[in-house]
Amino acid sequence: MQVTQNLCILGATGSIGCNTLNVVANHTDKFNVFALTGNAQISKLAEQIIQFQPSFAVVPTERAAKALKELLNSQANSTEILFGKQALCDIASHEDVTTVMSAIVGAAGLMPTLAAVKSGKRVLLANKESLVMSGELFINAVSEHGAVLIPIDSEHNAIFQCLPHDFTYADKASSGISHLLLTASGGPFRTLPLNEFASVTPAQACAHPNWSMGQKISIDSASMMNKGLEFIEAKWLFGLNEDDIKVVIHPQSTIHSMVQYVDGSVLAQMGNPDMRTPIAHGLSYPERMTSGVQPLDFSALHNFSFEEPCSERFPNLYLAMQASRDGQSATTALNAANEQAVEAFLQNKINFLQINHVNNEVLDKMPIQNLSSLEGILAHDKHSRDIANAVIQNLC
Ligand code: NAD
Ligand code: MG
């Protein structure tokens, strides 16, 4: 590992961002916090800036920059404050940055993450939506620009740890891999009677039994769209086919995913459900360092169970798997539709079941087409959001 990594944390004020800073705070000899970015939580960003004294901070607007400066009140004189979408890309590709934690939620993460990839950074990827939106283009950019991509999503980080060290992208045969097993907790509604789904509230949907996360991924976990997005993410991260990836519900969230080999061996990565483990692994890879996570206590693990995800209960998972087979235009459309639908659900405009309705409608209406350029992907994303908004409007 390099002596000091110069870190840019995109989405520092979120769940992953805060966990990253928590890990980094115990390893100041190895990491220098060079840049922090945040969107709405300006006072939280101000606290982080005062603690970590980064060279740069990025906020969305000039107004937010002014508010941040007032909050800092000369407590971080060496931090330059930038604003706007271009500033996010500029900071992610800044020549002094070695490592970028990509932890913005949703499609907003795509451009800055791609900027980091195109400038050959070490990219720690939490923002799964960027791969769902632009899979092949993103992965091609990684190899073209010599970036190092390390998965932070706990399942993909687990698989990364269970793969052979010399695993070659897309070559499962040489490594004797049979398939990947993505584990899912099943979320807060794994046993909820089906006739109660229409009346669940955003607060109930956000109350994940095992993981503490941002709002959007919490809703995606409740609908299992999160596992659908992760299915697509796994396909692109490891270069495998849909038939090579299986999903299994494991309600205890102790096994974070597995790799099954042709000789019958199954390698699993386990630990307490705490994102600081994959974050610390990604930061220190190929070495190991402490994360602050409590060691797993096997004497306290009373149950280890597994079940198939039911398509009636979790239709979004199967929709995403089908979109993956239909290709880039379908996964871009699905990601866009789902972001709009989740936002509408959080604002109480639609009910929980209607998230799936919006997603279905958008996939039905958007043509399956070849999307190979960034412009094409962004236009397809915009068109899908427009359709999703019209469907939501009709439902309201
Ligand atoms: P979060 O909502 O807690 O935080 C999101 C961060 O993105 C915040 O810092 C916010 O200010 C910033 N942001 C939001 N909209 C923005 C915009 N338009 N422009 C710039 N910045 C913006 O989300 P999270 O739970 O930390 O998740 C972040 C990403 O990591 C998501 O893609 C999620 O799927 C992924 N992920 C999260 C977890 C988890 O445990 N939280 C686990 C695996 C993967
Ligand atoms: Mg995950």
Coordinates of C-alpha atoms and ligand atoms in Angstrom, one line a residue:
M1 CA 0.0 0.0 0.0
Q2 CA 1.2 3.6 -0.7
V3 CA 2.4 5.3 2.4
T4 CA -0.3 8.0 2.3
Q5 CA -3.4 7.9 0.1
N6 CA -4.9 11.2 -0.7
L7 CA -8.6 10.7 -0.4
C8 CA -11.6 12.3 -2.1
I9 CA -14.9 11.2 -0.5
L10 CA -17.8 11.9 -2.8
G11 CA -21.0 11.9 -0.7
A12 CA -19.1 12.3 2.6
T13 CA -22.2 13.3 4.6
G14 CA -24.1 10.1 3.8
S15 CA -24.1 6.7 5.5
I16 CA -21.1 5.3 3.5
G17 CA -19.3 8.7 3.7
C18 CA -19.5 8.9 7.5
N19 CA -18.5 5.3 7.9
T20 CA -15.4 6.0 5.7
L21 CA -14.4 8.9 7.8
N22 CA -14.9 6.8 10.9
V23 CA -12.4 4.2 9.6
V24 CA -10.0 6.8 8.3
A25 CA -9.9 8.7 11.6
N26 CA -8.1 5.7 13.1
H27 CA -5.5 5.5 10.4
T28 CA -4.3 9.1 9.9
D29 CA -0.8 7.8 9.1
K30 CA -2.2 6.0 6.0
F31 CA -4.8 8.5 4.7
N32 CA -5.0 12.2 4.1
V33 CA -8.5 13.6 3.6
F34 CA -8.0 15.8 0.6
A35 CA -11.6 16.5 -0.5
L36 CA -15.1 16.1 0.9
T37 CA -18.4 16.6 -0.9
G38 CA -21.9 16.9 0.4
N39 CA -25.3 17.9 -1.0
A40 CA -28.0 18.9 1.5
Q41 CA -26.4 18.4 5.0
I42 CA -24.2 21.4 5.0
S43 CA -23.8 21.6 8.8
K44 CA -22.7 18.0 8.9
L45 CA -20.2 18.7 6.2
A46 CA -19.0 21.7 8.2
E47 CA -18.3 19.5 11.2
Q48 CA -16.4 17.0 9.0
I49 CA -14.3 19.8 7.5
I50 CA -13.4 21.2 10.9
Q51 CA -12.3 17.7 12.0
F52 CA -10.4 16.6 8.9
Q53 CA -9.3 20.0 7.4
P54 CA -9.4 18.9 3.8
S55 CA -7.9 21.0 1.0
F56 CA -11.2 21.1 -0.8
A57 CA -14.9 20.8 -0.2
V58 CA -17.7 20.7 -2.8
V59 CA -21.3 21.6 -2.3
P60 CA -24.1 21.9 -4.9
T61 CA -24.7 25.6 -5.2
E62 CA -23.1 29.0 -4.7
R63 CA -25.7 29.6 -1.9
A64 CA -24.7 26.4 -0.2
A65 CA -21.0 27.4 -0.5
K66 CA -21.8 30.7 1.2
A67 CA -23.8 29.0 4.0
L68 CA -20.9 26.6 4.5
K69 CA -18.3 29.4 4.8
E70 CA -20.5 31.1 7.4
L71 CA -20.8 27.9 9.4
L72 CA -17.0 27.3 9.2
N73 CA -16.4 30.9 10.4
S74 CA -12.6 30.7 9.8
Q75 CA -12.3 27.3 11.6
A76 CA -10.9 25.7 8.4
N77 CA -9.0 28.5 6.6
S78 CA -7.0 26.1 4.4
T79 CA -10.2 24.5 2.9
E80 CA -11.1 25.8 -0.5
I81 CA -14.9 25.6 -1.1
L82 CA -16.1 24.8 -4.6
F83 CA -19.7 24.3 -5.9
G84 CA -21.6 22.7 -8.8
K85 CA -21.6 19.5 -10.8
Q86 CA -18.4 20.3 -12.7
A87 CA -16.6 20.9 -9.5
L88 CA -17.5 17.3 -8.4
C89 CA -15.8 16.0 -11.5
D90 CA -12.8 18.3 -11.2
I91 CA -12.2 17.3 -7.6
A92 CA -12.6 13.5 -8.3
S93 CA -10.0 13.8 -11.1
H94 CA -7.7 16.3 -9.3
E95 CA -4.0 15.3 -9.9
D96 CA -3.3 15.2 -6.1
V97 CA -6.1 12.6 -5.5
T98 CA -5.0 9.0 -5.4
T99 CA -8.2 7.4 -4.1
V100 CA -11.9 8.2 -4.6
M101 CA -14.6 6.9 -2.5
S102 CA -17.7 6.9 -4.7
A103 CA -20.6 7.3 -2.2
I104 CA -23.0 9.7 -3.8
V105 CA -26.5 8.0 -4.0
G106 CA -28.1 7.4 -7.4
A107 CA -27.4 8.7 -10.9
A108 CA -25.8 11.8 -9.6
G109 CA -22.8 9.7 -8.8
L110 CA -22.1 8.7 -12.4
M111 CA -20.3 11.7 -13.8
P112 CA -17.9 12.3 -10.9
T113 CA -17.2 8.6 -10.6
L114 CA -16.5 8.3 -14.3
A115 CA -14.2 11.4 -14.0
A116 CA -12.2 9.5 -11.3
V117 CA -12.1 6.4 -13.5
K118 CA -10.9 8.4 -16.6
S119 CA -8.1 9.9 -14.6
G120 CA -6.9 6.5 -13.5
K121 CA -7.6 6.7 -9.8
R122 CA -8.1 4.0 -7.3
V123 CA -11.9 4.0 -7.2
L124 CA -13.8 2.5 -4.2
L125 CA -17.2 1.9 -5.6
A126 CA -20.3 2.1 -3.3
N127 CA -22.4 3.9 -5.9
K128 CA -23.9 0.8 -7.7
E129 CA -26.2 3.0 -9.8
S130 CA -23.4 4.2 -12.0
L131 CA -22.6 0.6 -13.1
V132 CA -26.3 -0.2 -13.6
M133 CA -26.7 2.9 -15.8
S134 CA -23.6 2.5 -17.9
G135 CA -22.0 -1.0 -17.2
E136 CA -20.0 -1.7 -20.4
L137 CA -18.9 1.9 -21.0
F138 CA -17.9 2.2 -17.3
I139 CA -15.9 -1.0 -17.3
N140 CA -14.2 -0.2 -20.6
A141 CA -13.2 3.1 -19.2
V142 CA -11.6 1.4 -16.1
S143 CA -9.3 -0.7 -18.3
E144 CA -8.7 2.0 -20.9
H145 CA -7.5 4.5 -18.2
G146 CA -5.8 2.0 -15.9
A147 CA -8.1 2.8 -13.0
V148 CA -8.2 0.3 -10.1
L149 CA -11.8 -0.5 -9.2
I150 CA -12.5 -2.0 -5.8
P151 CA -16.1 -3.0 -4.8
I152 CA -17.4 -1.6 -1.5
D153 CA -21.0 -2.9 -1.7
S154 CA -20.8 -5.6 1.0
E155 CA -21.8 -8.5 -1.3
H156 CA -19.4 -7.5 -4.1
N157 CA -16.6 -6.9 -1.7
A158 CA -17.3 -10.3 -0.2
I159 CA -17.2 -11.9 -3.7
F160 CA -14.0 -10.0 -4.5
Q161 CA -12.5 -11.5 -1.3
C162 CA -13.6 -15.0 -2.2
L163 CA -12.3 -15.0 -5.8
P164 CA -8.8 -16.2 -6.5
H165 CA -6.2 -13.5 -6.4
D166 CA -5.3 -14.1 -10.1
F167 CA -9.0 -14.0 -11.2
T168 CA -9.1 -12.6 -14.8
Y169 CA -12.1 -10.5 -15.6
A170 CA -14.9 -12.5 -17.3
D171 CA -12.9 -15.7 -17.1
K172 CA -14.7 -18.0 -14.7
A173 CA -13.6 -21.2 -16.4
S174 CA -9.9 -20.8 -15.7
S175 CA -10.6 -20.3 -12.0
G176 CA -12.9 -23.2 -11.7
I177 CA -15.8 -21.0 -10.7
S178 CA -19.3 -22.5 -10.9
H179 CA -21.3 -19.4 -9.9
L180 CA -21.6 -16.4 -7.6
L181 CA -24.1 -16.5 -4.7
L182 CA -25.4 -13.0 -3.8
T183 CA -26.9 -13.1 -0.3
A184 CA -29.9 -10.9 0.6
S185 CA -31.4 -10.2 4.0
G186 CA -34.9 -10.1 2.6
G187 CA -35.3 -6.7 4.3
P188 CA -38.0 -5.6 6.7
F189 CA -40.9 -7.2 4.7
R190 CA -39.6 -10.7 4.3
T191 CA -42.5 -12.2 6.3
L192 CA -45.1 -9.4 5.9
P193 CA -48.5 -10.7 4.7
L194 CA -48.8 -9.8 1.0
N195 CA -52.1 -8.0 1.6
E196 CA -50.3 -5.5 3.8
F197 CA -47.7 -4.3 1.3
A198 CA -49.9 -1.5 -0.2
S199 CA -50.2 0.2 3.2
V200 CA -46.6 0.1 4.4
T201 CA -45.1 3.6 5.3
P202 CA -41.7 5.0 4.3
A203 CA -40.6 4.8 8.0
Q204 CA -41.5 1.0 8.0
A205 CA -39.7 0.5 4.7
C206 CA -36.6 2.3 6.0
A207 CA -36.4 0.2 9.2
H208 CA -33.9 -2.4 7.9
P209 CA -33.5 -5.3 10.4
N210 CA -29.7 -5.6 10.0
W211 CA -28.1 -2.6 8.2
S212 CA -28.2 1.1 8.9
M213 CA -28.2 2.9 5.5
G214 CA -29.4 5.9 3.5
Q215 CA -33.1 6.3 2.7
K216 CA -32.9 5.3 -1.0
I217 CA -31.0 2.0 -0.5
S218 CA -33.2 1.2 2.5
I219 CA -36.3 1.4 0.3
D220 CA -34.6 -0.6 -2.4
S221 CA -33.7 -3.2 0.2
A222 CA -37.3 -3.5 1.3
S223 CA -38.5 -4.0 -2.3
M224 CA -35.4 -6.1 -3.1
M225 CA -34.7 -3.8 -6.0
N226 CA -31.4 -3.3 -4.2
K227 CA -30.6 -7.0 -4.9
G228 CA -31.7 -6.6 -8.5
L229 CA -29.3 -3.6 -8.9
E230 CA -26.6 -5.7 -7.2
F231 CA -27.2 -8.6 -9.6
I232 CA -26.5 -6.1 -12.5
E233 CA -23.6 -4.7 -10.6
A234 CA -22.0 -8.1 -10.1
K235 CA -22.4 -8.9 -13.8
W236 CA -20.3 -5.9 -14.7
L237 CA -17.8 -6.0 -11.9
F238 CA -16.8 -9.5 -12.6
G239 CA -17.7 -9.9 -16.3
L240 CA -20.0 -12.8 -15.8
N241 CA -23.4 -13.8 -17.4
E242 CA -26.8 -13.7 -15.7
D243 CA -26.8 -17.5 -15.5
D244 CA -23.6 -17.3 -13.4
I245 CA -25.2 -15.3 -10.6
K246 CA -27.7 -16.6 -8.1
V247 CA -29.5 -14.8 -5.3
V248 CA -30.3 -16.4 -1.9
I249 CA -32.0 -14.9 1.1
H250 CA -30.0 -15.2 4.3
P251 CA -31.9 -13.2 6.9
Q252 CA -29.0 -13.0 9.4
S253 CA -26.7 -11.0 7.1
T254 CA -23.7 -12.8 8.5
I255 CA -22.5 -14.3 5.2
H256 CA -22.1 -11.3 2.9
S257 CA -21.9 -13.4 -0.3
M258 CA -20.2 -16.5 -1.7
V259 CA -18.4 -18.1 -4.6
Q260 CA -19.2 -21.7 -5.5
Y261 CA -16.5 -23.6 -7.3
V262 CA -16.8 -26.6 -9.7
D263 CA -15.3 -29.0 -7.2
G264 CA -18.1 -28.4 -4.7
S265 CA -16.3 -25.9 -2.5
V266 CA -18.1 -22.8 -1.5
L267 CA -16.1 -19.8 -0.2
A268 CA -18.0 -17.3 1.9
Q269 CA -17.0 -14.0 3.5
M270 CA -18.6 -13.5 6.9
G271 CA -18.7 -10.8 9.5
N272 CA -21.0 -8.5 11.5
P273 CA -23.2 -6.4 9.2
D274 CA -21.2 -3.2 9.3
M275 CA -20.1 -1.3 6.2
R276 CA -16.8 -0.4 7.9
T277 CA -15.5 -3.9 7.1
P278 CA -15.8 -3.6 3.3
I279 CA -14.7 0.1 3.5
A280 CA -11.5 -0.8 5.5
H281 CA -10.9 -3.7 3.1
G282 CA -11.2 -1.5 0.1
L283 CA -9.1 1.3 1.6
S284 CA -6.2 -1.0 2.6
Y285 CA -6.4 -3.6 -0.1
P286 CA -4.2 -5.7 -0.7
E287 CA -3.3 -5.3 3.0
R288 CA -5.6 -5.5 5.9
M289 CA -6.2 -2.9 8.7
T290 CA -8.6 -2.5 11.6
S291 CA -12.1 -1.2 10.9
G292 CA -13.6 -0.7 14.3
V293 CA -16.1 -3.6 13.7
Q294 CA -16.6 -6.0 16.5
P295 CA -15.3 -9.5 15.7
L296 CA -18.0 -12.1 14.9
D297 CA -18.9 -14.1 18.0
F298 CA -19.8 -17.6 16.8
S299 CA -21.1 -18.7 20.2
A300 CA -23.8 -16.0 19.8
L301 CA -24.9 -17.2 16.3
H302 CA -27.8 -19.4 16.9
N303 CA -29.3 -19.7 13.5
F304 CA -28.0 -19.7 9.9
S305 CA -30.8 -20.0 7.4
F306 CA -31.3 -19.6 3.6
E307 CA -34.4 -19.4 1.4
E308 CA -35.3 -18.6 -2.2
P309 CA -36.6 -15.1 -2.9
C310 CA -40.3 -15.3 -3.8
S311 CA -41.2 -13.5 -7.1
E312 CA -44.7 -12.6 -5.9
R313 CA -43.3 -10.8 -2.8
F314 CA -40.2 -9.3 -4.5
P315 CA -41.2 -8.7 -8.2
N316 CA -38.6 -5.9 -8.5
L317 CA -35.8 -8.4 -8.1
Y318 CA -37.0 -10.4 -11.1
L319 CA -37.7 -7.3 -13.1
A320 CA -34.1 -6.2 -12.7
M321 CA -32.8 -9.7 -13.6
Q322 CA -34.8 -9.6 -16.8
A323 CA -33.6 -6.0 -17.5
S324 CA -30.1 -7.3 -17.2
R325 CA -30.8 -9.9 -19.9
D326 CA -32.4 -7.2 -22.1
G327 CA -29.2 -5.1 -21.9
Q328 CA -28.0 -1.6 -21.2
S329 CA -31.0 0.3 -22.4
A330 CA -33.3 -1.7 -20.1
T331 CA -31.1 -1.3 -17.0
T332 CA -30.6 2.4 -17.6
A333 CA -34.4 2.8 -17.9
L334 CA -35.0 0.7 -14.8
N335 CA -32.5 2.6 -12.7
A336 CA -34.1 5.9 -13.7
A337 CA -37.6 4.7 -13.1
N338 CA -36.8 3.3 -9.8
E339 CA -35.1 6.5 -8.5
Q340 CA -38.2 8.5 -9.4
A341 CA -40.6 5.9 -7.9
V342 CA -38.7 5.7 -4.7
E343 CA -38.6 9.5 -4.4
A344 CA -42.4 9.6 -5.0
F345 CA -42.9 6.9 -2.3
L346 CA -40.8 8.8 0.2
Q347 CA -43.0 11.8 -0.5
N348 CA -46.1 9.7 0.1
K349 CA -47.3 10.3 -3.6
I350 CA -47.5 6.6 -4.4
N351 CA -47.7 3.5 -2.3
F352 CA -45.1 0.8 -1.9
L353 CA -46.5 -1.6 -4.5
Q354 CA -46.7 1.2 -7.0
I355 CA -42.9 1.4 -7.1
N356 CA -43.0 -1.8 -9.1
H357 CA -45.9 -0.5 -11.2
V358 CA -43.9 2.6 -12.2
N359 CA -40.8 0.4 -13.0
N360 CA -42.9 -2.0 -15.1
E361 CA -44.6 0.8 -17.1
V362 CA -41.3 2.5 -17.9
L363 CA -39.7 -0.7 -19.1
D364 CA -42.7 -1.4 -21.2
K365 CA -42.6 2.0 -22.8
M366 CA -38.9 2.5 -23.3
P367 CA -37.5 0.9 -26.5
I368 CA -34.7 -1.7 -26.2
Q369 CA -31.9 -0.2 -28.1
N370 CA -28.1 -0.1 -28.4
L371 CA -26.7 2.4 -26.0
S372 CA -22.9 2.8 -26.4
S373 CA -22.3 6.5 -25.8
L374 CA -22.5 8.5 -22.6
E375 CA -24.7 11.0 -24.4
G376 CA -27.1 8.2 -25.4
I377 CA -27.2 6.8 -21.9
L378 CA -27.9 10.3 -20.3
A379 CA -30.7 10.9 -22.9
H380 CA -32.2 7.5 -22.2
D381 CA -32.0 8.2 -18.5
K382 CA -33.8 11.5 -18.9
H383 CA -36.5 10.1 -21.2
S384 CA -37.2 7.2 -18.7
R385 CA -37.5 9.7 -15.8
D386 CA -40.0 11.8 -17.9
I387 CA -42.1 8.7 -18.4
A388 CA -41.8 7.6 -14.8
N389 CA -42.9 11.1 -13.7
A390 CA -46.0 10.9 -16.0
V391 CA -46.9 7.5 -14.6
I392 CA -46.5 8.8 -11.0
Q393 CA -48.6 11.9 -11.9
N394 CA -51.4 9.6 -13.1
L395 CA -51.3 7.5 -9.9
C396 CA -51.4 10.5 -7.6
Ligands
NAD1 P1 -27.0 8.5 1.7 O1 -28.3 9.0 1.2 O2 -26.8 8.2 3.2 O3 -25.8 9.5 1.3 C1 -25.8 10.0 0.0 C2 -24.7 11.0 -0.2 O4 -24.7 11.5 -1.5 C3 -24.8 12.2 0.8 O5 -23.5 12.7 1.1 C4 -25.5 13.3 -0.1 O6 -25.2 14.6 0.3 C5 -24.9 13.0 -1.5 N1 -25.8 13.3 -2.6 C6 -27.1 13.0 -2.7 N2 -27.6 13.6 -3.8 C7 -26.6 14.2 -4.4 C8 -26.5 15.0 -5.6 N3 -27.5 15.2 -6.4 N4 -25.3 15.5 -5.9 C9 -24.2 15.3 -5.2 N5 -24.2 14.6 -4.0 C10 -25.4 14.1 -3.6 O7 -26.6 7.2 0.9 P2 -25.7 5.9 1.3 O8 -26.6 4.9 2.0 O9 -24.5 6.4 1.9 O10 -25.4 5.3 -0.1 C11 -24.5 5.9 -1.0 C12 -24.3 4.9 -2.2 O11 -23.7 3.7 -1.6 C13 -25.6 4.4 -2.8 O12 -25.3 4.3 -4.2 C14 -25.8 3.1 -2.2 O13 -26.5 2.2 -3.0 C15 -24.4 2.6 -1.9 N6 -24.3 1.6 -0.8 C16 -24.7 2.0 0.4 C17 -24.6 1.1 1.5 C18 -25.0 1.5 2.9 O14 -24.8 0.7 3.8 N7 -25.4 2.7 3.1 C19 -24.2 -0.2 1.2 C20 -23.8 -0.6 -0.1 C21 -23.9 0.4 -1.1
MG2 MG -25.2 -4.4 -0.8

